[in-house]
Structure formats: C-alpha cells, structure tokens
Amino acid sequence: MRIAIVQDDKSVRIEERPIPKPKPNEILLKIISAGANPSDHMHIDTVGQAGDWLGTDFVGKVVELGSAVPQAEVKIGEIRWNYCRGGIGEKGAFADYITTQWDLSSIVPPNITPQEAATLPLTLMTAVQPWIFHHLPNRFLRIPGF
C-alpha cells in the first residue's frame, strides 16, 4: 500500500508498505478520504522523525475484521470514521489502508459524504475534551481572545 512518510530532511515521500493486519480488536479499513489538519504539518516541522507515518482523520470501508471484533457490531463493507495519532508509530491516515480499534470507530451517517466526514474526527474530539477532563484537578480550558 502507499503511505506518506516523513524523510530525514523533513520532506514527505509516498512509500510502499505491506497492508497492515488487524489485531484481534481492530478492523482494517480501505481509506476513502483523509482530512488534513494543522497538526499534520506541525508534526513534520516540530517533532517529526524520519519514518513517521502521517495523517490523522480518516474515513474508510471495512475490508477485514480482527478475530475478537463482534460481527453483530461491525460489517464488512460499512463506511466508518475515526482518527489516529498520525506520526506516532506505524499509523497514518495518508495511506491506502489503516487499522483501527473497532469500538472507537463509528458508522458515517448517510447524510454526510466521506469527504465531509474526514474533516470531523479530530475536530469533534477536541470539542469533547472539556467534558471528558472537566473533573480532573488542575485542568483548565483556555479560550484564546478571552
């Protein structure tokens, strides 16, 4: 499969890699669309290392289930979305295929195109974080401009 990889000189090159095999609790998606985020290029410019896989937000078609994925919950052919920590390890949405934990992905609603859906996962996770972390001590939400 093709994947965008950071090079030693901080450039990005499309390289060939084997299609990943899903772990027991993962699904394999054939990427339909991937969203570009500021974090994608900032990763390259700041902490990016040669060999990092790039891309965060993705939408894909389920093509394989891990051995522990309940078939009542996930079907081959479904269109699902999620995000990954692109640039950390061997995960990246700027690829032909990606594995993701099945229960952290969800079906793309029928009224949203895959291209629209690929812009949302990291954005939605960022918006939800204040509700997830509000109960932790010494956690603050900074709103620029206020």
mmCIF file with all atom_site columns, C-alpha atoms in Angstrom, residues 78-144:
data_model
loop_
_atom_site.group_PDB
_atom_site.id
_atom_site.type_symbol
_atom_site.label_atom_id
_atom_site.label_alt_id
_atom_site.label_comp_id
_atom_site.label_asym_id
_atom_site.label_entity_id
_atom_site.label_seq_id
_atom_site.pdbx_PDB_ins_code
_atom_site.Cartn_x
_atom_site.Cartn_y
_atom_site.Cartn_z
_atom_site.occupancy
_atom_site.B_iso_or_equiv
_atom_site.pdbx_formal_charge
_atom_site.auth_seq_id
_atom_site.auth_comp_id
_atom_site.auth_asym_id
_atom_site.auth_atom_id
_atom_site.pdbx_PDB_model_num
ATOM 1  C CA . GLU A 1 78  ? -19.506 -0.461 6.225  1.00 0.00 ? 78  GLU A CA 1
ATOM 2  C CA . ILE A 1 79  ? -18.171 3.066  5.873  1.00 0.00 ? 79  ILE A CA 1
ATOM 3  C CA . ARG A 1 80  ? -16.600 4.131  9.202  1.00 0.00 ? 80  ARG A CA 1
ATOM 4  C CA . TRP A 1 81  ? -14.636 7.077  10.548 1.00 0.00 ? 81  TRP A CA 1
ATOM 5  C CA . ASN A 1 82  ? -12.108 7.639  13.291 1.00 0.00 ? 82  ASN A CA 1
ATOM 6  C CA . TYR A 1 83  ? -8.822  9.380  13.902 1.00 0.00 ? 83  TYR A CA 1
ATOM 7  C CA . CYS A 1 84  ? -5.369  8.126  14.780 1.00 0.00 ? 84  CYS A CA 1
ATOM 8  C CA . ARG A 1 85  ? -2.249  9.614  16.248 1.00 0.00 ? 85  ARG A CA 1
ATOM 9  C CA . GLY A 1 86  ? -0.637  10.134 12.869 1.00 0.00 ? 86  GLY A CA 1
ATOM 10 C CA . GLY A 1 87  ? 3.117   10.380 13.160 1.00 0.00 ? 87  GLY A CA 1
ATOM 11 C CA . ILE A 1 88  ? 3.268   8.188  16.245 1.00 0.00 ? 88  ILE A CA 1
ATOM 12 C CA . GLY A 1 89  ? 4.230   4.656  15.387 1.00 0.00 ? 89  GLY A CA 1
ATOM 13 C CA . GLU A 1 90  ? 3.014   2.932  12.285 1.00 0.00 ? 90  GLU A CA 1
ATOM 14 C CA . LYS A 1 91  ? -0.402  4.551  11.969 1.00 0.00 ? 91  LYS A CA 1
ATOM 15 C CA . GLY A 1 92  ? -1.314  7.232  9.497  1.00 0.00 ? 92  GLY A CA 1
ATOM 16 C CA . ALA A 1 93  ? -4.389  8.289  7.560  1.00 0.00 ? 93  ALA A CA 1
ATOM 17 C CA . PHE A 1 94  ? -2.456  9.396  4.472  1.00 0.00 ? 94  PHE A CA 1
ATOM 18 C CA . ALA A 1 95  ? -2.393  5.803  3.269  1.00 0.00 ? 95  ALA A CA 1
ATOM 19 C CA . ASP A 1 96  ? -4.370  3.286  1.259  1.00 0.00 ? 96  ASP A CA 1
ATOM 20 C CA . TYR A 1 97  ? -5.290  1.209  4.352  1.00 0.00 ? 97  TYR A CA 1
ATOM 21 C CA . ILE A 1 98  ? -5.371  1.645  8.123  1.00 0.00 ? 98  ILE A CA 1
ATOM 22 C CA . THR A 1 99  ? -6.217  -0.486 11.142 1.00 0.00 ? 99  THR A CA 1
ATOM 23 C CA . THR A 1 100 ? -8.219  0.990  13.994 1.00 0.00 ? 100 THR A CA 1
ATOM 24 C CA . GLN A 1 101 ? -9.845  -0.256 17.170 1.00 0.00 ? 101 GLN A CA 1
ATOM 25 C CA . TRP A 1 102 ? -13.360 -1.267 16.146 1.00 0.00 ? 102 TRP A CA 1
ATOM 26 C CA . ASP A 1 103 ? -15.176 0.216  19.171 1.00 0.00 ? 103 ASP A CA 1
ATOM 27 C CA . LEU A 1 104 ? -13.553 3.631  18.734 1.00 0.00 ? 104 LEU A CA 1
ATOM 28 C CA . SER A 1 105 ? -14.811 3.937  15.172 1.00 0.00 ? 105 SER A CA 1
ATOM 29 C CA . SER A 1 106 ? -18.370 4.610  14.117 1.00 0.00 ? 106 SER A CA 1
ATOM 30 C CA . ILE A 1 107 ? -20.513 4.436  11.017 1.00 0.00 ? 107 ILE A CA 1
ATOM 31 C CA . VAL A 1 108 ? -20.545 7.590  8.899  1.00 0.00 ? 108 VAL A CA 1
ATOM 32 C CA . PRO A 1 109 ? -24.103 8.993  8.872  1.00 0.00 ? 109 PRO A CA 1
ATOM 33 C CA . PRO A 1 110 ? -25.763 8.634  5.451  1.00 0.00 ? 110 PRO A CA 1
ATOM 34 C CA . ASN A 1 111 ? -26.322 12.392 5.100  1.00 0.00 ? 111 ASN A CA 1
ATOM 35 C CA . ILE A 1 112 ? -22.557 13.151 5.230  1.00 0.00 ? 112 ILE A CA 1
ATOM 36 C CA . THR A 1 113 ? -20.175 12.416 2.357  1.00 0.00 ? 113 THR A CA 1
ATOM 37 C CA . PRO A 1 114 ? -16.906 10.618 3.152  1.00 0.00 ? 114 PRO A CA 1
ATOM 38 C CA . GLN A 1 115 ? -15.046 13.808 2.224  1.00 0.00 ? 115 GLN A CA 1
ATOM 39 C CA . GLU A 1 116 ? -17.087 15.858 4.703  1.00 0.00 ? 116 GLU A CA 1
ATOM 40 C CA . ALA A 1 117 ? -16.791 13.176 7.375  1.00 0.00 ? 117 ALA A CA 1
ATOM 41 C CA . ALA A 1 118 ? -12.987 13.063 7.058  1.00 0.00 ? 118 ALA A CA 1
ATOM 42 C CA . THR A 1 119 ? -12.803 16.659 8.326  1.00 0.00 ? 119 THR A CA 1
ATOM 43 C CA . LEU A 1 120 ? -14.575 15.897 11.604 1.00 0.00 ? 120 LEU A CA 1
ATOM 44 C CA . PRO A 1 121 ? -12.987 13.242 13.881 1.00 0.00 ? 121 PRO A CA 1
ATOM 45 C CA . LEU A 1 122 ? -10.137 15.263 15.429 1.00 0.00 ? 122 LEU A CA 1
ATOM 46 C CA . THR A 1 123 ? -12.281 18.411 15.467 1.00 0.00 ? 123 THR A CA 1
ATOM 47 C CA . LEU A 1 124 ? -15.049 16.617 17.363 1.00 0.00 ? 124 LEU A CA 1
ATOM 48 C CA . MET A 1 125 ? -12.589 15.019 19.799 1.00 0.00 ? 125 MET A CA 1
ATOM 49 C CA . THR A 1 126 ? -11.099 18.442 20.522 1.00 0.00 ? 126 THR A CA 1
ATOM 50 C CA . ALA A 1 127 ? -14.574 19.847 21.201 1.00 0.00 ? 127 ALA A CA 1
ATOM 51 C CA . VAL A 1 128 ? -15.475 16.971 23.548 1.00 0.00 ? 128 VAL A CA 1
ATOM 52 C CA . GLN A 1 129 ? -12.314 17.104 25.681 1.00 0.00 ? 129 GLN A CA 1
ATOM 53 C CA . PRO A 1 130 ? -13.612 19.710 28.183 1.00 0.00 ? 130 PRO A CA 1
ATOM 54 C CA . TRP A 1 131 ? -16.437 17.332 29.105 1.00 0.00 ? 131 TRP A CA 1
ATOM 55 C CA . ILE A 1 132 ? -14.083 14.376 29.402 1.00 0.00 ? 132 ILE A CA 1
ATOM 56 C CA . PHE A 1 133 ? -11.444 16.113 31.518 1.00 0.00 ? 133 PHE A CA 1
ATOM 57 C CA . HIS A 1 134 ? -13.523 18.642 33.497 1.00 0.00 ? 134 HIS A CA 1
ATOM 58 C CA . HIS A 1 135 ? -13.410 16.580 36.699 1.00 0.00 ? 135 HIS A CA 1
ATOM 59 C CA . LEU A 1 136 ? -9.612  16.284 36.816 1.00 0.00 ? 136 LEU A CA 1
ATOM 60 C CA . PRO A 1 137 ? -7.716  18.623 39.164 1.00 0.00 ? 137 PRO A CA 1
ATOM 61 C CA . ASN A 1 138 ? -5.535  21.348 37.639 1.00 0.00 ? 138 ASN A CA 1
ATOM 62 C CA . ARG A 1 139 ? -7.157  21.059 34.218 1.00 0.00 ? 139 ARG A CA 1
ATOM 63 C CA . PHE A 1 140 ? -8.129  24.303 32.541 1.00 0.00 ? 140 PHE A CA 1
ATOM 64 C CA . LEU A 1 141 ? -9.743  25.239 29.259 1.00 0.00 ? 141 LEU A CA 1
ATOM 65 C CA . ARG A 1 142 ? -8.013  28.149 27.555 1.00 0.00 ? 142 ARG A CA 1
ATOM 66 C CA . ILE A 1 143 ? -10.104 30.133 25.105 1.00 0.00 ? 143 ILE A CA 1
ATOM 67 C CA . PRO A 1 144 ? -7.837  32.427 23.059 1.00 0.00 ? 144 PRO A CA 1
#
